[in-house]
Amino acid sequence: MIDLNALTAANAKRWNNAKLTRNFTPIAGHLIAPAAKARYQAVSAKTGVPWAVIAVIHQRECSQDWTGSLAQGDPWNRVSVHVPAGRGPFRSWEEAAIDALVNCAPHAARNKDWSIGRTLAKLEQYNGLGYAARGRPSPYIWSGTDQYRSGKYVRDGVYDPNVVDGQPGCAGLLMAMMALDPTITFTGATITPAASVKPIPAEKPATPSIVNPSKGSIGAFIANIFNVVFRRKA
């Protein structure tokens, strides 16, 4: 039995230390594109699952293919044959996604803690806790970061320690998405932009002088007399 609190803490620590080892930006750009984001947000509004989490599940399960179900990548317009099997057919990608998050394990819609550690633990549950049982970081989460080197279940129940997962992991995807879209945040997890524009300081008023006396000063009074005299002579 996996201790989810321990897994949450472990993934939060890995997140704080993680560095990307692949370029996630192109994929992240597709996931946060306005049209895609709107569809993820529509499902988020029905389930309470953050839209960015829905996006990375969609990427991992079917490479963001809108004909594939969020649950396991099977076509949503037919009855699914892979686990969870027997789901559908559905009328739309959104309907299938809502079913996956509400009615299928690990029932992400029931989760109320979307801190980064718990978010990553929930995503790991989505794929299975076999890696946690071995004390290994899950490639489903950490592939493409320095927190993962090798090891993959090549089929049900068969683990190969030498295989490297080539898919982008959920953590790396979230990091890249957060760098591109600052509206994506998780409790205690933010990405600082690589460069920020410094505000232009307000222009300081000129220092009072003989040619520029401060208002109401003796210098201003004398300057006013000179102006009047020289205007009359002109």
PDB file of C-alpha atoms in Angstrom:
ATOM      1  CA  MET A   1       0.000   0.000   0.000  1.00  0.00           C
ATOM      2  CA  ILE A   2       1.502   3.306  -1.100  1.00  0.00           C
ATOM      3  CA  ASP A   3       1.513   6.179   1.398  1.00  0.00           C
ATOM      4  CA  LEU A   4       0.069   9.026  -0.669  1.00  0.00           C
ATOM      5  CA  ASN A   5       1.250  11.643   1.808  1.00  0.00           C
ATOM      6  CA  ALA A   6       4.815  10.366   1.440  1.00  0.00           C
ATOM      7  CA  LEU A   7       4.443  10.309  -2.354  1.00  0.00           C
ATOM      8  CA  THR A   8       3.085  13.869  -2.269  1.00  0.00           C
ATOM      9  CA  ALA A   9       6.084  15.049  -0.237  1.00  0.00           C
ATOM     10  CA  ALA A  10       8.531  13.183  -2.478  1.00  0.00           C
ATOM     11  CA  ASN A  11       7.094  14.690  -5.652  1.00  0.00           C
ATOM     12  CA  ALA A  12       7.017  18.186  -4.146  1.00  0.00           C
ATOM     13  CA  LYS A  13      10.716  17.830  -3.297  1.00  0.00           C
ATOM     14  CA  ARG A  14      11.521  16.538  -6.783  1.00  0.00           C
ATOM     15  CA  TRP A  15       9.620  19.462  -8.301  1.00  0.00           C
ATOM     16  CA  ASN A  16      11.663  21.968  -6.317  1.00  0.00           C
ATOM     17  CA  ASN A  17      14.904  20.364  -7.531  1.00  0.00           C
ATOM     18  CA  ALA A  18      13.918  19.418 -11.085  1.00  0.00           C
ATOM     19  CA  LYS A  19      15.554  20.780 -14.227  1.00  0.00           C
ATOM     20  CA  LEU A  20      14.380  20.097 -17.754  1.00  0.00           C
ATOM     21  CA  THR A  21      16.630  17.955 -19.935  1.00  0.00           C
ATOM     22  CA  ARG A  22      14.511  18.277 -23.092  1.00  0.00           C
ATOM     23  CA  ASN A  23      12.818  21.123 -24.926  1.00  0.00           C
ATOM     24  CA  PHE A  24       9.171  21.028 -23.847  1.00  0.00           C
ATOM     25  CA  THR A  25       8.273  24.443 -25.259  1.00  0.00           C
ATOM     26  CA  PRO A  26       6.765  23.390 -28.627  1.00  0.00           C
ATOM     27  CA  ILE A  27       4.375  20.879 -27.027  1.00  0.00           C
ATOM     28  CA  ALA A  28       3.536  23.274 -24.198  1.00  0.00           C
ATOM     29  CA  GLY A  29       2.693  25.913 -26.801  1.00  0.00           C
ATOM     30  CA  HIS A  30       0.092  23.601 -28.355  1.00  0.00           C
ATOM     31  CA  LEU A  31      -1.408  22.792 -24.957  1.00  0.00           C
ATOM     32  CA  ILE A  32      -1.909  26.439 -23.989  1.00  0.00           C
ATOM     33  CA  ALA A  33      -3.108  27.594 -27.435  1.00  0.00           C
ATOM     34  CA  PRO A  34      -6.367  29.583 -27.031  1.00  0.00           C
ATOM     35  CA  ALA A  35      -8.615  27.062 -28.790  1.00  0.00           C
ATOM     36  CA  ALA A  36      -7.222  24.112 -26.807  1.00  0.00           C
ATOM     37  CA  LYS A  37      -7.220  26.044 -23.535  1.00  0.00           C
ATOM     38  CA  ALA A  38     -10.900  26.927 -23.989  1.00  0.00           C
ATOM     39  CA  ARG A  39     -11.819  23.251 -24.352  1.00  0.00           C
ATOM     40  CA  TYR A  40      -9.785  22.254 -21.302  1.00  0.00           C
ATOM     41  CA  GLN A  41     -11.344  25.091 -19.301  1.00  0.00           C
ATOM     42  CA  ALA A  42     -14.849  23.922 -20.276  1.00  0.00           C
ATOM     43  CA  VAL A  43     -14.083  20.480 -18.819  1.00  0.00           C
ATOM     44  CA  SER A  44     -12.434  22.077 -15.782  1.00  0.00           C
ATOM     45  CA  ALA A  45     -15.607  24.063 -15.079  1.00  0.00           C
ATOM     46  CA  LYS A  46     -17.590  20.798 -14.953  1.00  0.00           C
ATOM     47  CA  THR A  47     -15.104  18.777 -12.888  1.00  0.00           C
ATOM     48  CA  GLY A  48     -13.014  21.142 -10.749  1.00  0.00           C
ATOM     49  CA  VAL A  49      -9.799  19.669 -12.172  1.00  0.00           C
ATOM     50  CA  PRO A  50      -7.360  22.453 -13.188  1.00  0.00           C
ATOM     51  CA  TRP A  51      -7.334  22.907 -16.950  1.00  0.00           C
ATOM     52  CA  ALA A  52      -3.538  22.558 -17.139  1.00  0.00           C
ATOM     53  CA  VAL A  53      -3.778  19.136 -15.465  1.00  0.00           C
ATOM     54  CA  ILE A  54      -6.396  18.069 -18.021  1.00  0.00           C
ATOM     55  CA  ALA A  55      -4.075  19.267 -20.784  1.00  0.00           C
ATOM     56  CA  VAL A  56      -1.076  17.206 -19.654  1.00  0.00           C
ATOM     57  CA  ILE A  57      -3.223  14.076 -19.225  1.00  0.00           C
ATOM     58  CA  HIS A  58      -4.489  14.605 -22.761  1.00  0.00           C
ATOM     59  CA  GLN A  59      -0.908  14.861 -24.003  1.00  0.00           C
ATOM     60  CA  ARG A  60       0.287  11.757 -22.166  1.00  0.00           C
ATOM     61  CA  GLU A  61      -2.698   9.579 -23.033  1.00  0.00           C
ATOM     62  CA  CYS A  62      -3.074  10.417 -26.725  1.00  0.00           C
ATOM     63  CA  SER A  63      -0.598  13.127 -27.749  1.00  0.00           C
ATOM     64  CA  GLN A  64      -3.388  15.738 -27.635  1.00  0.00           C
ATOM     65  CA  ASP A  65      -5.412  13.869 -30.262  1.00  0.00           C
ATOM     66  CA  TRP A  66      -8.956  15.230 -30.025  1.00  0.00           C
ATOM     67  CA  THR A  67     -10.381  11.957 -31.351  1.00  0.00           C
ATOM     68  CA  GLY A  68      -8.867  10.082 -28.393  1.00  0.00           C
ATOM     69  CA  SER A  69     -10.404   9.771 -24.943  1.00  0.00           C
ATOM     70  CA  LEU A  70      -8.733  11.336 -21.922  1.00  0.00           C
ATOM     71  CA  ALA A  71      -9.214   8.040 -20.065  1.00  0.00           C
ATOM     72  CA  GLN A  72      -6.868   5.849 -22.109  1.00  0.00           C
ATOM     73  CA  GLY A  73      -6.559   7.262 -25.621  1.00  0.00           C
ATOM     74  CA  ASP A  74      -9.185   5.025 -27.240  1.00  0.00           C
ATOM     75  CA  PRO A  75     -11.580   6.687 -29.718  1.00  0.00           C
ATOM     76  CA  TRP A  76     -14.311   8.326 -27.663  1.00  0.00           C
ATOM     77  CA  ASN A  77     -17.000   7.599 -30.271  1.00  0.00           C
ATOM     78  CA  ARG A  78     -16.642   3.848 -29.674  1.00  0.00           C
ATOM     79  CA  VAL A  79     -16.703   1.613 -26.596  1.00  0.00           C
ATOM     80  CA  SER A  80     -13.201   1.606 -25.079  1.00  0.00           C
ATOM     81  CA  VAL A  81     -11.189  -1.625 -25.090  1.00  0.00           C
ATOM     82  CA  HIS A  82      -8.213  -0.529 -22.976  1.00  0.00           C
ATOM     83  CA  VAL A  83      -8.347   0.149 -19.228  1.00  0.00           C
ATOM     84  CA  PRO A  84     -10.714   1.646 -18.271  1.00  0.00           C
ATOM     85  CA  ALA A  85     -12.580  -0.553 -20.730  1.00  0.00           C
ATOM     86  CA  GLY A  86     -16.282  -0.378 -21.531  1.00  0.00           C
ATOM     87  CA  ARG A  87     -16.551   3.418 -21.471  1.00  0.00           C
ATOM     88  CA  GLY A  88     -18.564   5.161 -24.154  1.00  0.00           C
ATOM     89  CA  PRO A  89     -19.382   5.779 -26.854  1.00  0.00           C
ATOM     90  CA  PHE A  90     -19.638   9.518 -26.160  1.00  0.00           C
ATOM     91  CA  ARG A  91     -21.012  12.426 -28.141  1.00  0.00           C
ATOM     92  CA  SER A  92     -17.908  14.610 -27.846  1.00  0.00           C
ATOM     93  CA  TRP A  93     -14.353  14.768 -26.570  1.00  0.00           C
ATOM     94  CA  GLU A  94     -15.569  16.942 -23.679  1.00  0.00           C
ATOM     95  CA  GLU A  95     -18.219  14.410 -22.615  1.00  0.00           C
ATOM     96  CA  ALA A  96     -15.628  11.622 -22.638  1.00  0.00           C
ATOM     97  CA  ALA A  97     -13.169  13.764 -20.653  1.00  0.00           C
ATOM     98  CA  ILE A  98     -15.735  14.541 -17.975  1.00  0.00           C
ATOM     99  CA  ASP A  99     -16.540  10.834 -17.657  1.00  0.00           C
ATOM    100  CA  ALA A 100     -12.830  10.002 -17.327  1.00  0.00           C
ATOM    101  CA  LEU A 101     -12.274  12.539 -14.552  1.00  0.00           C
ATOM    102  CA  VAL A 102     -15.515  11.937 -12.637  1.00  0.00           C
ATOM    103  CA  ASN A 103     -16.275   8.236 -13.043  1.00  0.00           C
ATOM    104  CA  CYS A 104     -12.916   6.539 -13.650  1.00  0.00           C
ATOM    105  CA  ALA A 105     -10.084   5.855 -11.206  1.00  0.00           C
ATOM    106  CA  PRO A 106      -8.339   7.737  -9.707  1.00  0.00           C
ATOM    107  CA  HIS A 107     -11.427  10.015  -9.776  1.00  0.00           C
ATOM    108  CA  ALA A 108      -9.507  13.260 -10.194  1.00  0.00           C
ATOM    109  CA  ALA A 109     -12.701  15.298  -9.858  1.00  0.00           C
ATOM    110  CA  ARG A 110     -12.916  14.269  -6.192  1.00  0.00           C
ATOM    111  CA  ASN A 111      -9.535  15.785  -5.391  1.00  0.00           C
ATOM    112  CA  LYS A 112      -9.616  19.092  -3.497  1.00  0.00           C
ATOM    113  CA  ASP A 113      -5.887  19.625  -2.917  1.00  0.00           C
ATOM    114  CA  TRP A 114      -4.178  20.977  -6.026  1.00  0.00           C
ATOM    115  CA  SER A 115      -0.871  21.880  -4.429  1.00  0.00           C
ATOM    116  CA  ILE A 116       1.955  20.806  -6.711  1.00  0.00           C
ATOM    117  CA  GLY A 117       2.929  17.752  -4.644  1.00  0.00           C
ATOM    118  CA  ARG A 118      -0.621  16.417  -4.501  1.00  0.00           C
ATOM    119  CA  THR A 119      -1.229  17.290  -8.156  1.00  0.00           C
ATOM    120  CA  LEU A 120       1.761  15.232  -9.242  1.00  0.00           C
ATOM    121  CA  ALA A 121       0.734  12.383  -6.918  1.00  0.00           C
ATOM    122  CA  LYS A 122      -2.746  12.395  -8.481  1.00  0.00           C
ATOM    123  CA  LEU A 123      -1.249  12.330 -11.974  1.00  0.00           C
ATOM    124  CA  GLU A 124       0.972   9.426 -10.895  1.00  0.00           C
ATOM    125  CA  GLN A 125      -2.107   7.589  -9.641  1.00  0.00           C
ATOM    126  CA  TYR A 126      -3.644   8.142 -13.055  1.00  0.00           C
ATOM    127  CA  ASN A 127      -0.868   6.059 -14.617  1.00  0.00           C
ATOM    128  CA  GLY A 128      -0.407   3.621 -11.721  1.00  0.00           C
ATOM    129  CA  LEU A 129       1.740   3.436  -8.600  1.00  0.00           C
ATOM    130  CA  GLY A 130       4.070   0.652  -9.700  1.00  0.00           C
ATOM    131  CA  TYR A 131       7.046   3.029  -9.822  1.00  0.00           C
ATOM    132  CA  ALA A 132       6.337   4.368  -6.338  1.00  0.00           C
ATOM    133  CA  ALA A 133       6.187   0.783  -5.086  1.00  0.00           C
ATOM    134  CA  ARG A 134       9.726   0.319  -6.415  1.00  0.00           C
ATOM    135  CA  GLY A 135      10.889   3.606  -4.920  1.00  0.00           C
ATOM    136  CA  ARG A 136      11.534   4.975  -8.422  1.00  0.00           C
ATOM    137  CA  PRO A 137      10.402   8.271  -9.947  1.00  0.00           C
ATOM    138  CA  SER A 138       7.611   7.701 -12.435  1.00  0.00           C
ATOM    139  CA  PRO A 139       8.503   8.519 -16.065  1.00  0.00           C
ATOM    140  CA  TYR A 140       4.853   9.469 -16.552  1.00  0.00           C
ATOM    141  CA  ILE A 141       5.684  12.427 -14.296  1.00  0.00           C
ATOM    142  CA  TRP A 142       9.436  12.977 -14.566  1.00  0.00           C
ATOM    143  CA  SER A 143      10.528  11.903 -18.045  1.00  0.00           C
ATOM    144  CA  GLY A 144      12.454  14.772 -19.643  1.00  0.00           C
ATOM    145  CA  THR A 145      13.796  16.057 -16.324  1.00  0.00           C
ATOM    146  CA  ASP A 146      16.925  15.277 -14.333  1.00  0.00           C
ATOM    147  CA  GLN A 147      14.751  13.469 -11.764  1.00  0.00           C
ATOM    148  CA  TYR A 148      14.402  10.504 -14.139  1.00  0.00           C
ATOM    149  CA  ARG A 149      17.047   8.452 -15.946  1.00  0.00           C
ATOM    150  CA  SER A 150      15.566   5.115 -16.964  1.00  0.00           C
ATOM    151  CA  GLY A 151      13.084   2.407 -16.104  1.00  0.00           C
ATOM    152  CA  LYS A 152       9.688   1.736 -17.633  1.00  0.00           C
ATOM    153  CA  TYR A 153       6.846  -0.749 -17.530  1.00  0.00           C
ATOM    154  CA  VAL A 154       6.945  -1.956 -21.122  1.00  0.00           C
ATOM    155  CA  ARG A 155       3.656  -3.812 -20.666  1.00  0.00           C
ATOM    156  CA  ASP A 156       1.373  -4.723 -17.788  1.00  0.00           C
ATOM    157  CA  GLY A 157       3.455  -6.093 -14.918  1.00  0.00           C
ATOM    158  CA  VAL A 158       6.728  -6.108 -16.885  1.00  0.00           C
ATOM    159  CA  TYR A 159       9.324  -3.567 -15.734  1.00  0.00           C
ATOM    160  CA  ASP A 160      12.542  -2.962 -17.673  1.00  0.00           C
ATOM    161  CA  PRO A 161      15.094  -0.863 -15.730  1.00  0.00           C
ATOM    162  CA  ASN A 162      17.055  -0.032 -18.899  1.00  0.00           C
ATOM    163  CA  VAL A 163      14.251   1.392 -21.057  1.00  0.00           C
ATOM    164  CA  VAL A 164      14.031   5.189 -21.218  1.00  0.00           C
ATOM    165  CA  ASP A 165      10.577   6.724 -21.646  1.00  0.00           C
ATOM    166  CA  GLY A 166      10.634   8.997 -24.693  1.00  0.00           C
ATOM    167  CA  GLN A 167       7.357  10.768 -23.933  1.00  0.00           C
ATOM    168  CA  PRO A 168       7.343  14.109 -22.128  1.00  0.00           C
ATOM    169  CA  GLY A 169       6.529  13.765 -18.435  1.00  0.00           C
ATOM    170  CA  CYS A 170       3.719  15.663 -16.750  1.00  0.00           C
ATOM    171  CA  ALA A 171       6.026  17.685 -14.480  1.00  0.00           C
ATOM    172  CA  GLY A 172       8.149  18.941 -17.367  1.00  0.00           C
ATOM    173  CA  LEU A 173       5.033  19.805 -19.353  1.00  0.00           C
ATOM    174  CA  LEU A 174       3.611  21.790 -16.448  1.00  0.00           C
ATOM    175  CA  MET A 175       6.900  23.650 -15.975  1.00  0.00           C
ATOM    176  CA  ALA A 176       7.026  24.614 -19.644  1.00  0.00           C
ATOM    177  CA  MET A 177       3.348  25.616 -19.680  1.00  0.00           C
ATOM    178  CA  MET A 178       3.778  27.771 -16.570  1.00  0.00           C
ATOM    179  CA  ALA A 179       6.733  29.533 -18.161  1.00  0.00           C
ATOM    180  CA  LEU A 180       4.575  30.415 -21.176  1.00  0.00           C
ATOM    181  CA  ASP A 181       1.300  31.127 -19.369  1.00  0.00           C
ATOM    182  CA  PRO A 182       1.707  32.864 -15.973  1.00  0.00           C
ATOM    183  CA  THR A 183      -1.980  32.302 -15.146  1.00  0.00           C
ATOM    184  CA  ILE A 184      -1.131  28.647 -14.416  1.00  0.00           C
ATOM    185  CA  THR A 185      -0.248  28.302 -10.749  1.00  0.00           C
ATOM    186  CA  PHE A 186      -0.303  25.652  -8.064  1.00  0.00           C
ATOM    187  CA  THR A 187      -0.136  26.317  -4.334  1.00  0.00           C
ATOM    188  CA  GLY A 188       3.506  26.909  -3.539  1.00  0.00           C
ATOM    189  CA  ALA A 189       4.611  26.368  -7.146  1.00  0.00           C
ATOM    190  CA  THR A 190       5.335  29.210  -9.524  1.00  0.00           C
ATOM    191  CA  ILE A 191       7.787  29.690 -12.347  1.00  0.00           C
ATOM    192  CA  THR A 192       9.780  32.926 -12.355  1.00  0.00           C
ATOM    193  CA  PRO A 193      10.127  34.314 -15.882  1.00  0.00           C
ATOM    194  CA  ALA A 194      13.671  34.143 -17.233  1.00  0.00           C
ATOM    195  CA  ALA A 195      13.705  37.882 -17.820  1.00  0.00           C
ATOM    196  CA  SER A 196      11.465  40.653 -16.621  1.00  0.00           C
ATOM    197  CA  VAL A 197      11.077  44.191 -17.847  1.00  0.00           C
ATOM    198  CA  LYS A 198      12.120  46.697 -15.213  1.00  0.00           C
ATOM    199  CA  PRO A 199       9.755  49.635 -14.777  1.00  0.00           C
ATOM    200  CA  ILE A 200      11.037  52.942 -16.094  1.00  0.00           C
ATOM    201  CA  PRO A 201      11.655  55.234 -13.099  1.00  0.00           C
ATOM    202  CA  ALA A 202       9.586  58.380 -12.927  1.00  0.00           C
ATOM    203  CA  GLU A 203      11.382  61.446 -14.169  1.00  0.00           C
ATOM    204  CA  LYS A 204      12.752  63.475 -11.250  1.00  0.00           C
ATOM    205  CA  PRO A 205      11.876  67.157 -11.124  1.00  0.00           C
ATOM    206  CA  ALA A 206      14.735  69.535 -11.921  1.00  0.00           C
ATOM    207  CA  THR A 207      16.776  70.697  -8.932  1.00  0.00           C
ATOM    208  CA  PRO A 208      15.998  74.358  -8.038  1.00  0.00           C
ATOM    209  CA  SER A 209      18.681  76.789  -9.245  1.00  0.00           C
ATOM    210  CA  ILE A 210      19.149  80.434 -10.185  1.00  0.00           C
ATOM    211  CA  VAL A 211      17.721  79.803 -13.658  1.00  0.00           C
ATOM    212  CA  ASN A 212      15.077  77.446 -12.345  1.00  0.00           C
ATOM    213  CA  PRO A 213      14.010  78.719  -8.888  1.00  0.00           C
ATOM    214  CA  SER A 214      11.467  76.801  -6.848  1.00  0.00           C
ATOM    215  CA  LYS A 215       7.935  78.179  -6.811  1.00  0.00           C
ATOM    216  CA  GLY A 216       7.314  80.759  -4.053  1.00  0.00           C
ATOM    217  CA  SER A 217      11.000  81.258  -3.237  1.00  0.00           C
ATOM    218  CA  ILE A 218      12.900  84.600  -3.063  1.00  0.00           C
ATOM    219  CA  GLY A 219      14.724  83.560  -6.223  1.00  0.00           C
ATOM    220  CA  ALA A 220      11.424  83.195  -8.025  1.00  0.00           C
ATOM    221  CA  PHE A 221      10.349  86.679  -6.818  1.00  0.00           C
ATOM    222  CA  ILE A 222      13.598  88.297  -8.099  1.00  0.00           C
ATOM    223  CA  ALA A 223      13.376  86.430 -11.409  1.00  0.00           C
ATOM    224  CA  ASN A 224       9.842  87.697 -11.887  1.00  0.00           C
ATOM    225  CA  ILE A 225      10.992  91.348 -11.388  1.00  0.00           C
ATOM    226  CA  PHE A 226      13.745  90.902 -14.004  1.00  0.00           C
ATOM    227  CA  ASN A 227      11.246  89.442 -16.465  1.00  0.00           C
ATOM    228  CA  VAL A 228       8.884  92.382 -16.036  1.00  0.00           C
ATOM    229  CA  VAL A 229      11.682  94.984 -16.443  1.00  0.00           C
ATOM    230  CA  PHE A 230      13.166  93.365 -19.551  1.00  0.00           C
ATOM    231  CA  ARG A 231       9.724  92.887 -21.182  1.00  0.00           C
ATOM    232  CA  ARG A 232       9.039  96.668 -20.752  1.00  0.00           C
ATOM    233  CA  LYS A 233      12.382  97.565 -22.382  1.00  0.00           C
ATOM    234  CA  ALA A 234      11.616  95.269 -25.264  1.00  0.00           C
TER     235      ALA A 234
END
